GROMACS .gro file of C-alpha atoms in nm:
model
  411
    1UNK     CA    1  -2.242   0.167  -3.794
    2UNK     CA    2  -2.018   0.100  -3.476
    3UNK     CA    3  -2.177   0.007  -3.153
    4UNK     CA    4  -1.972   0.302  -3.007
    5UNK     CA    5  -1.864   0.360  -2.652
    6UNK     CA    6  -2.049   0.264  -2.355
    7UNK     CA    7  -1.957   0.443  -2.024
    8UNK     CA    8  -2.061   0.294  -1.693
    9UNK     CA    9  -2.066   0.583  -1.434
   10UNK     CA   10  -2.201   0.949  -1.487
   11UNK     CA   11  -1.955   1.121  -1.248
   12UNK     CA   12  -1.705   1.374  -1.368
   13UNK     CA   13  -1.475   1.134  -1.516
   14UNK     CA   14  -1.740   0.966  -1.720
   15UNK     CA   15  -1.892   1.283  -1.825
   16UNK     CA   16  -1.532   1.413  -1.935
   17UNK     CA   17  -1.493   1.111  -2.147
   18UNK     CA   18  -1.817   1.159  -2.331
   19UNK     CA   19  -1.731   1.529  -2.388
   20UNK     CA   20  -1.370   1.466  -2.482
   21UNK     CA   21  -1.474   1.209  -2.746
   22UNK     CA   22  -1.708   1.440  -2.915
   23UNK     CA   23  -1.447   1.729  -2.902
   24UNK     CA   24  -1.192   1.492  -3.063
   25UNK     CA   25  -1.435   1.438  -3.343
   26UNK     CA   26  -1.565   1.094  -3.250
   27UNK     CA   27  -1.899   1.015  -3.436
   28UNK     CA   28  -2.022   0.674  -3.327
   29UNK     CA   29  -2.281   0.637  -3.044
   30UNK     CA   30  -2.195   0.718  -2.690
   31UNK     CA   31  -2.412   0.580  -2.406
   32UNK     CA   32  -2.360   0.679  -2.027
   33UNK     CA   33  -2.512   0.465  -1.762
   34UNK     CA   34  -2.569   0.618  -1.419
   35UNK     CA   35  -2.750   0.513  -1.101
   36UNK     CA   36  -2.855   0.849  -0.976
   37UNK     CA   37  -3.173   1.022  -1.093
   38UNK     CA   38  -3.006   1.343  -1.216
   39UNK     CA   39  -2.756   1.498  -1.472
   40UNK     CA   40  -2.400   1.448  -1.413
   41UNK     CA   41  -2.254   1.682  -1.145
   42UNK     CA   42  -1.957   1.787  -0.957
   43UNK     CA   43  -1.903   1.609  -0.632
   44UNK     CA   44  -1.635   1.834  -0.456
   45UNK     CA   45  -1.898   2.118  -0.391
   46UNK     CA   46  -2.113   1.880  -0.180
   47UNK     CA   47  -1.911   1.913   0.125
   48UNK     CA   48  -1.871   2.285   0.089
   49UNK     CA   49  -2.091   2.547  -0.128
   50UNK     CA   50  -2.371   2.288  -0.206
   51UNK     CA   51  -2.405   2.197   0.152
   52UNK     CA   52  -2.481   2.578   0.210
   53UNK     CA   53  -2.709   2.667  -0.063
   54UNK     CA   54  -2.825   2.353  -0.239
   55UNK     CA   55  -2.812   2.497  -0.573
   56UNK     CA   56  -2.837   2.196  -0.811
   57UNK     CA   57  -2.767   2.398  -1.114
   58UNK     CA   58  -2.453   2.539  -0.972
   59UNK     CA   59  -2.300   2.178  -0.962
   60UNK     CA   60  -2.434   2.031  -1.282
   61UNK     CA   61  -2.165   1.980  -1.534
   62UNK     CA   62  -2.398   2.059  -1.830
   63UNK     CA   63  -2.764   2.116  -1.893
   64UNK     CA   64  -2.978   1.849  -2.047
   65UNK     CA   65  -2.950   2.023  -2.390
   66UNK     CA   66  -2.576   1.962  -2.401
   67UNK     CA   67  -2.636   1.586  -2.395
   68UNK     CA   68  -2.895   1.614  -2.670
   69UNK     CA   69  -2.680   1.847  -2.878
   70UNK     CA   70  -2.389   1.617  -2.837
   71UNK     CA   71  -2.581   1.290  -2.917
   72UNK     CA   72  -2.471   1.140  -2.582
   73UNK     CA   73  -2.736   0.904  -2.453
   74UNK     CA   74  -2.779   0.936  -2.076
   75UNK     CA   75  -2.962   0.637  -1.914
   76UNK     CA   76  -3.038   0.718  -1.551
   77UNK     CA   77  -3.140   0.619  -1.311
   78UNK     CA   78  -3.026   0.267  -1.397
   79UNK     CA   79  -2.752   0.025  -1.286
   80UNK     CA   80  -2.513  -0.193  -1.503
   81UNK     CA   81  -2.528  -0.540  -1.353
   82UNK     CA   82  -2.329  -0.737  -1.583
   83UNK     CA   83  -2.071  -0.749  -1.859
   84UNK     CA   84  -2.044  -1.007  -2.130
   85UNK     CA   85  -1.685  -0.950  -2.267
   86UNK     CA   86  -1.748  -1.222  -2.550
   87UNK     CA   87  -2.055  -1.076  -2.670
   88UNK     CA   88  -1.935  -0.727  -2.587
   89UNK     CA   89  -2.261  -0.618  -2.411
   90UNK     CA   90  -2.355  -0.464  -2.076
   91UNK     CA   91  -2.681  -0.571  -1.904
   92UNK     CA   92  -2.868  -0.314  -1.691
   93UNK     CA   93  -3.110  -0.370  -1.397
   94UNK     CA   94  -3.397  -0.330  -1.620
   95UNK     CA   95  -3.284  -0.607  -1.851
   96UNK     CA   96  -3.145  -0.395  -2.132
   97UNK     CA   97  -2.862  -0.526  -2.345
   98UNK     CA   98  -2.620  -0.266  -2.470
   99UNK     CA   99  -2.365  -0.356  -2.728
  100UNK     CA  100  -2.034  -0.183  -2.716
  101UNK     CA  101  -1.726  -0.143  -2.932
  102UNK     CA  102  -1.549   0.000  -2.637
  103UNK     CA  103  -1.652  -0.018  -2.270
  104UNK     CA  104  -1.527   0.222  -2.016
  105UNK     CA  105  -1.564   0.171  -1.632
  106UNK     CA  106  -1.606   0.495  -1.454
  107UNK     CA  107  -1.771   0.335  -1.152
  108UNK     CA  108  -1.599   0.544  -0.892
  109UNK     CA  109  -1.591   0.460  -0.524
  110UNK     CA  110  -1.840   0.424  -0.242
  111UNK     CA  111  -1.823   0.543   0.112
  112UNK     CA  112  -1.646   0.280   0.345
  113UNK     CA  113  -1.876   0.169   0.623
  114UNK     CA  114  -1.659   0.010   0.904
  115UNK     CA  115  -1.817  -0.262   1.126
  116UNK     CA  116  -1.914  -0.031   1.413
  117UNK     CA  117  -2.250  -0.118   1.594
  118UNK     CA  118  -2.518   0.140   1.569
  119UNK     CA  119  -2.426   0.300   1.240
  120UNK     CA  120  -2.753   0.203   1.096
  121UNK     CA  121  -2.924   0.471   1.311
  122UNK     CA  122  -3.119   0.725   1.111
  123UNK     CA  123  -2.941   1.027   1.225
  124UNK     CA  124  -2.603   0.873   1.101
  125UNK     CA  125  -2.535   1.037   0.769
  126UNK     CA  126  -2.280   0.990   0.477
  127UNK     CA  127  -2.176   1.257   0.211
  128UNK     CA  128  -2.144   1.119  -0.152
  129UNK     CA  129  -2.432   1.231  -0.348
  130UNK     CA  130  -2.666   1.545  -0.376
  131UNK     CA  131  -2.933   1.344  -0.197
  132UNK     CA  132  -2.690   1.287   0.093
  133UNK     CA  133  -2.604   1.658   0.101
  134UNK     CA  134  -2.962   1.756   0.099
  135UNK     CA  135  -3.039   1.540   0.399
  136UNK     CA  136  -2.739   1.689   0.584
  137UNK     CA  137  -2.847   2.048   0.510
  138UNK     CA  138  -3.199   1.968   0.642
  139UNK     CA  139  -3.049   1.818   0.965
  140UNK     CA  140  -2.828   2.143   1.006
  141UNK     CA  141  -3.121   2.366   0.998
  142UNK     CA  142  -3.143   2.358   1.381
  143UNK     CA  143  -2.858   2.353   1.642
  144UNK     CA  144  -2.668   2.019   1.639
  145UNK     CA  145  -2.381   1.860   1.855
  146UNK     CA  146  -2.226   1.699   1.554
  147UNK     CA  147  -1.971   1.423   1.555
  148UNK     CA  148  -1.758   1.366   1.253
  149UNK     CA  149  -1.591   1.012   1.213
  150UNK     CA  150  -1.295   1.074   1.009
  151UNK     CA  151  -1.038   1.357   0.983
  152UNK     CA  152  -0.973   1.347   0.608
  153UNK     CA  153  -1.080   1.593   0.351
  154UNK     CA  154  -1.449   1.531   0.358
  155UNK     CA  155  -1.481   1.516   0.723
  156UNK     CA  156  -1.279   1.845   0.784
  157UNK     CA  157  -1.449   2.036   0.494
  158UNK     CA  158  -1.781   1.938   0.635
  159UNK     CA  159  -1.658   2.024   0.992
  160UNK     CA  160  -1.555   2.375   0.881
  161UNK     CA  161  -1.889   2.446   0.732
  162UNK     CA  162  -2.102   2.317   1.025
  163UNK     CA  163  -1.899   2.495   1.303
  164UNK     CA  164  -1.909   2.829   1.095
  165UNK     CA  165  -2.299   2.775   1.086
  166UNK     CA  166  -2.310   2.772   1.468
  167UNK     CA  167  -2.303   2.400   1.542
  168UNK     CA  168  -2.090   2.222   1.805
  169UNK     CA  169  -1.854   2.000   1.623
  170UNK     CA  170  -1.621   1.703   1.748
  171UNK     CA  171  -1.390   1.541   1.485
  172UNK     CA  172  -1.280   1.194   1.582
  173UNK     CA  173  -0.966   1.049   1.381
  174UNK     CA  174  -0.821   0.714   1.452
  175UNK     CA  175  -0.465   0.818   1.320
  176UNK     CA  176  -0.252   1.043   1.536
  177UNK     CA  177  -0.289   1.338   1.300
  178UNK     CA  178  -0.532   1.487   1.054
  179UNK     CA  179  -0.536   1.384   0.679
  180UNK     CA  180  -0.231   1.154   0.783
  181UNK     CA  181  -0.279   0.959   0.446
  182UNK     CA  182  -0.205   1.253   0.222
  183UNK     CA  183  -0.024   1.529   0.389
  184UNK     CA  184   0.304   1.598   0.576
  185UNK     CA  185   0.321   1.628   0.948
  186UNK     CA  186   0.376   2.003   0.925
  187UNK     CA  187   0.061   2.052   0.729
  188UNK     CA  188  -0.146   1.838   0.949
  189UNK     CA  189  -0.039   2.043   1.258
  190UNK     CA  190  -0.137   2.366   1.061
  191UNK     CA  191  -0.482   2.253   0.993
  192UNK     CA  192  -0.512   2.098   1.350
  193UNK     CA  193  -0.445   2.458   1.486
  194UNK     CA  194  -0.679   2.607   1.233
  195UNK     CA  195  -0.980   2.389   1.307
  196UNK     CA  196  -0.921   2.426   1.678
  197UNK     CA  197  -0.929   2.807   1.626
  198UNK     CA  198  -1.268   2.764   1.444
  199UNK     CA  199  -1.380   2.585   1.749
  200UNK     CA  200  -1.390   2.228   1.623
  201UNK     CA  201  -1.298   1.970   1.900
  202UNK     CA  202  -1.046   1.729   1.770
  203UNK     CA  203  -0.994   1.385   1.923
  204UNK     CA  204  -0.693   1.219   1.749
  205UNK     CA  205  -0.547   0.866   1.787
  206UNK     CA  206  -0.863   0.710   1.906
  207UNK     CA  207  -1.130   0.510   1.694
  208UNK     CA  208  -1.495   0.473   1.730
  209UNK     CA  209  -1.589   0.131   1.846
  210UNK     CA  210  -1.967   0.186   1.906
  211UNK     CA  211  -2.234   0.425   1.824
  212UNK     CA  212  -2.471   0.445   2.122
  213UNK     CA  213  -2.828   0.438   2.039
  214UNK     CA  214  -3.115   0.546   2.266
  215UNK     CA  215  -3.470   0.418   2.328
  216UNK     CA  216  -3.595   0.625   2.027
  217UNK     CA  217  -3.352   0.437   1.795
  218UNK     CA  218  -3.139   0.760   1.744
  219UNK     CA  219  -2.765   0.785   1.782
  220UNK     CA  220  -2.695   0.981   2.103
  221UNK     CA  221  -2.311   0.968   2.077
  222UNK     CA  222  -2.023   0.731   2.027
  223UNK     CA  223  -1.773   0.524   2.249
  224UNK     CA  224  -1.407   0.545   2.171
  225UNK     CA  225  -1.134   0.279   2.175
  226UNK     CA  226  -0.967   0.445   2.471
  227UNK     CA  227  -1.282   0.419   2.694
  228UNK     CA  228  -1.395   0.787   2.628
  229UNK     CA  229  -1.762   0.879   2.530
  230UNK     CA  230  -1.874   1.178   2.321
  231UNK     CA  231  -2.240   1.285   2.324
  232UNK     CA  232  -2.380   1.402   1.989
  233UNK     CA  233  -2.724   1.416   1.813
  234UNK     CA  234  -2.594   1.380   1.458
  235UNK     CA  235  -2.307   1.174   1.320
  236UNK     CA  236  -2.134   1.215   0.980
  237UNK     CA  237  -1.942   0.907   0.875
  238UNK     CA  238  -1.637   1.027   0.669
  239UNK     CA  239  -1.408   0.709   0.700
  240UNK     CA  240  -1.288   0.700   0.348
  241UNK     CA  241  -1.398   0.517   0.032
  242UNK     CA  242  -1.362   0.184  -0.146
  243UNK     CA  243  -1.344   0.141  -0.520
  244UNK     CA  244  -1.638  -0.006  -0.701
  245UNK     CA  245  -1.483  -0.318  -0.868
  246UNK     CA  246  -1.744  -0.562  -0.853
  247UNK     CA  247  -1.848  -0.553  -1.210
  248UNK     CA  248  -1.495  -0.589  -1.326
  249UNK     CA  249  -1.433  -0.879  -1.098
  250UNK     CA  250  -1.741  -1.055  -1.221
  251UNK     CA  251  -1.628  -1.016  -1.577
  252UNK     CA  252  -1.294  -1.178  -1.508
  253UNK     CA  253  -1.080  -0.847  -1.522
  254UNK     CA  254  -0.770  -0.807  -1.294
  255UNK     CA  255  -0.845  -0.601  -0.989
  256UNK     CA  256  -0.596  -0.480  -0.721
  257UNK     CA  257  -0.745  -0.214  -0.505
  258UNK     CA  258  -0.896  -0.097  -0.823
  259UNK     CA  259  -0.935  -0.224  -1.193
  260UNK     CA  260  -0.583  -0.287  -1.313
  261UNK     CA  261  -0.491  -0.080  -1.624
  262UNK     CA  262  -0.176   0.018  -1.816
  263UNK     CA  263  -0.028   0.361  -1.889
  264UNK     CA  264  -0.296   0.419  -2.145
  265UNK     CA  265  -0.579   0.320  -1.896
  266UNK     CA  266  -0.646   0.016  -2.082
  267UNK     CA  267  -0.737  -0.329  -1.916
  268UNK     CA  268  -0.599  -0.660  -2.034
  269UNK     CA  269  -0.919  -0.672  -2.240
  270UNK     CA  270  -0.853  -0.433  -2.539
  271UNK     CA  271  -1.224  -0.345  -2.546
  272UNK     CA  272  -1.235  -0.223  -2.199
  273UNK     CA  273  -1.074   0.081  -2.011
  274UNK     CA  274  -1.113   0.208  -1.660
  275UNK     CA  275  -1.069   0.555  -1.523
  276UNK     CA  276  -1.087   0.778  -1.196
  277UNK     CA  277  -1.141   0.631  -0.855
  278UNK     CA  278  -1.192   0.276  -0.959
  279UNK     CA  279  -0.875   0.246  -1.180
  280UNK     CA  280  -0.530   0.116  -1.047
  281UNK     CA  281  -0.265   0.258  -1.293
  282UNK     CA  282   0.104   0.293  -1.313
  283UNK     CA  283   0.225   0.609  -1.145
  284UNK     CA  284   0.396   0.828  -1.400
  285UNK     CA  285   0.675   0.915  -1.164
  286UNK     CA  286   0.747   0.607  -0.962
  287UNK     CA  287   0.613   0.342  -1.197
  288UNK     CA  288   0.425   0.174  -0.911
  289UNK     CA  289   0.047   0.086  -0.941
  290UNK     CA  290  -0.143   0.346  -0.762
  291UNK     CA  291  -0.509   0.452  -0.731
  292UNK     CA  292  -0.600   0.822  -0.697
  293UNK     CA  293  -0.923   0.956  -0.537
  294UNK     CA  294  -0.906   1.287  -0.748
  295UNK     CA  295  -1.139   1.477  -0.975
  296UNK     CA  296  -0.827   1.594  -1.181
  297UNK     CA  297  -0.699   1.237  -1.210
  298UNK     CA  298  -1.033   1.135  -1.342
  299UNK     CA  299  -1.061   1.415  -1.608
  300UNK     CA  300  -0.701   1.348  -1.723
  301UNK     CA  301  -0.763   0.987  -1.752
  302UNK     CA  302  -1.078   1.049  -1.954
  303UNK     CA  303  -0.884   1.278  -2.201
  304UNK     CA  304  -0.632   1.020  -2.242
  305UNK     CA  305  -0.863   0.741  -2.310
  306UNK     CA  306  -1.056   0.969  -2.564
  307UNK     CA  307  -0.753   1.036  -2.765
  308UNK     CA  308  -0.668   0.668  -2.772
  309UNK     CA  309  -1.008   0.549  -2.881
  310UNK     CA  310  -0.995   0.793  -3.179
  311UNK     CA  311  -0.648   0.644  -3.268
  312UNK     CA  312  -0.408   0.877  -3.132
  313UNK     CA  313  -0.105   0.727  -2.958
  314UNK     CA  314  -0.086   0.866  -2.598
  315UNK     CA  315  -0.014   0.756  -2.243
  316UNK     CA  316  -0.117   0.899  -1.916
  317UNK     CA  317   0.160   1.104  -1.761
  318UNK     CA  318  -0.009   1.394  -1.575
  319UNK     CA  319   0.131   1.517  -1.257
  320UNK     CA  320  -0.124   1.426  -0.981
  321UNK     CA  321  -0.269   1.718  -0.791
  322UNK     CA  322  -0.537   1.760  -0.527
  323UNK     CA  323  -0.705   2.045  -0.327
  324UNK     CA  324  -0.923   2.083  -0.026
  325UNK     CA  325  -1.103   2.396   0.079
  326UNK     CA  326  -1.150   2.421   0.456
  327UNK     CA  327  -1.282   2.741   0.575
  328UNK     CA  328  -1.059   3.020   0.470
  329UNK     CA  329  -0.777   2.783   0.381
  330UNK     CA  330  -0.726   2.650   0.027
  331UNK     CA  331  -0.495   2.342   0.052
  332UNK     CA  332  -0.327   2.234  -0.278
  333UNK     CA  333  -0.100   1.943  -0.346
  334UNK     CA  334   0.112   1.881  -0.632
  335UNK     CA  335   0.264   1.546  -0.690
  336UNK     CA  336   0.272   1.251  -0.444
  337UNK     CA  337   0.447   1.291  -0.128
  338UNK     CA  338   0.377   0.974   0.066
  339UNK     CA  339   0.728   0.806   0.010
  340UNK     CA  340   0.909   1.130   0.126
  341UNK     CA  341   1.190   1.093   0.381
  342UNK     CA  342   1.234   1.465   0.431
  343UNK     CA  343   0.992   1.758   0.455
  344UNK     CA  344   1.098   2.124   0.455
  345UNK     CA  345   0.827   2.368   0.575
  346UNK     CA  346   0.873   2.726   0.443
  347UNK     CA  347   0.657   3.019   0.559
  348UNK     CA  348   0.678   3.324   0.348
  349UNK     CA  349   0.674   3.700   0.461
  350UNK     CA  350   0.299   3.701   0.378
  351UNK     CA  351   0.242   3.396   0.614
  352UNK     CA  352   0.175   3.158   0.329
  353UNK     CA  353   0.286   2.807   0.407
  354UNK     CA  354   0.476   2.574   0.164
  355UNK     CA  355   0.578   2.223   0.247
  356UNK     CA  356   0.838   2.056   0.015
  357UNK     CA  357   0.859   1.690   0.018
  358UNK     CA  358   1.172   1.491  -0.099
  359UNK     CA  359   1.299   1.145  -0.125
  360UNK     CA  360   1.665   1.094  -0.131
  361UNK     CA  361   1.706   1.460  -0.219
  362UNK     CA  362   1.457   1.449  -0.514
  363UNK     CA  363   1.158   1.674  -0.525
  364UNK     CA  364   0.842   1.469  -0.490
  365UNK     CA  365   0.558   1.700  -0.385
  366UNK     CA  366   0.460   2.051  -0.278
  367UNK     CA  367   0.182   2.138  -0.037
  368UNK     CA  368   0.048   2.483  -0.016
  369UNK     CA  369  -0.199   2.706   0.145
  370UNK     CA  370  -0.359   2.992  -0.040
  371UNK     CA  371  -0.047   2.984  -0.283
  372UNK     CA  372  -0.185   2.915  -0.638
  373UNK     CA  373   0.122   3.057  -0.807
  374UNK     CA  374   0.358   2.837  -0.605
  375UNK     CA  375   0.127   2.528  -0.674
  376UNK     CA  376   0.132   2.587  -1.053
  377UNK     CA  377   0.508   2.614  -1.056
  378UNK     CA  378   0.558   2.289  -0.869
  379UNK     CA  379   0.343   2.119  -1.130
  380UNK     CA  380   0.576   2.258  -1.394
  381UNK     CA  381   0.871   2.148  -1.209
  382UNK     CA  382   0.753   1.796  -1.137
  383UNK     CA  383   0.734   1.751  -1.525
  384UNK     CA  384   1.096   1.804  -1.562
  385UNK     CA  385   1.222   1.477  -1.711
  386UNK     CA  386   1.535   1.457  -1.479
  387UNK     CA  387   1.344   1.596  -1.173
  388UNK     CA  388   1.451   1.885  -0.940
  389UNK     CA  389   1.675   1.833  -0.649
  390UNK     CA  390   1.663   1.973  -0.287
  391UNK     CA  391   2.003   2.126  -0.359
  392UNK     CA  392   1.867   2.331  -0.650
  393UNK     CA  393   1.559   2.449  -0.452
  394UNK     CA  394   1.780   2.542  -0.141
  395UNK     CA  395   2.011   2.728  -0.376
  396UNK     CA  396   1.716   2.954  -0.475
  397UNK     CA  397   1.596   2.990  -0.124
  398UNK     CA  398   1.300   2.767  -0.211
  399UNK     CA  399   1.164   3.055  -0.441
  400UNK     CA  400   0.978   2.785  -0.663
  401UNK     CA  401   0.818   3.035  -0.888
  402UNK     CA  402   1.146   3.190  -0.989
  403UNK     CA  403   1.303   2.833  -1.039
  404UNK     CA  404   1.006   2.737  -1.263
  405UNK     CA  405   1.076   3.044  -1.474
  406UNK     CA  406   1.445   2.962  -1.501
  407UNK     CA  407   1.396   2.610  -1.589
  408UNK     CA  408   1.174   2.624  -1.895
  409UNK     CA  409   0.955   2.324  -1.955
  410UNK     CA  410   1.083   2.127  -2.252
  411UNK     CA  411   0.895   2.152  -2.577
   0.00000   0.00000   0.00000
């Protein structure tokens, strides 16, 4: 019998690959290796619903019976510590040697920890796992002066939950605007105004250079690059992530801000694939090598790899999309707008905001707030083989839903 597929990583991408393989009729062994002592679960709710209620069963992707019924061998908690590409084996921290016919790296990413003195204080928190979220929830059981380092998705999602629970929150972002890496200036401004109305204090354009620590060893605040100081009795570090590529590097695979793969998610080694946050892959629209920190990208990657493993000819060409729930606002992004040279913000009669992003007149991305229909329409239009122009959208008064109906997706 075949040695089957070994998946390093039990996040949503790794889980989706195992599930998709069985759905596609794959019969050989499937082994998942994960370093958390729990069943695979969803991470996005950790900064929102799970932070409030702590219901593990609500974030689990499947119960234990699913893995038994599907013949998926889940090895956890255990770490993969080495890959022998010649022998096609994975070594684990307990000394197991697991043979594979195909290996998939779904190692994800870890929180970035900048070189800031004082971050080792016990009341400085991170948010990546259920254990992290449980610690945060316990800390928020009494009133806190919370400092959030980082104005990206996770920091702002947490800030919205914390301030709505009665805590005093200060968000510190080194960039001049919120979520600057992923959204337009117009959308950054909308969320700035929203968070300020919630009661969050936002300090932009200044970085944290030191966490001040009291005689008791606990963090008591931070000092900023512009000389200001902020007091607080609890700090969340949400300064972004870095891909987990060490295993791939040690195995001699190419790494460049992620494990480099082709448009089928295959590395230069025909027996090894990579997916999700750890994978650097060709963008379906621009052709450049990108890495996406997105649950949807990870699950789309997984489905692509599963189909390839069972012998179907398939490439990854899904339109990237993202979302962030912050208080009453659901931000959704279709496409990649970072290269945009023109943004057009449209506010409908119902108050819903859309930001269209273009490069040289070509539609790249749509950012929406509480506008699921427009978001879905944008994803359809972004799949048009010849693209969609600013002129076409303007001629329809930026009614993207009607335009998507008019331009039927090719078969």
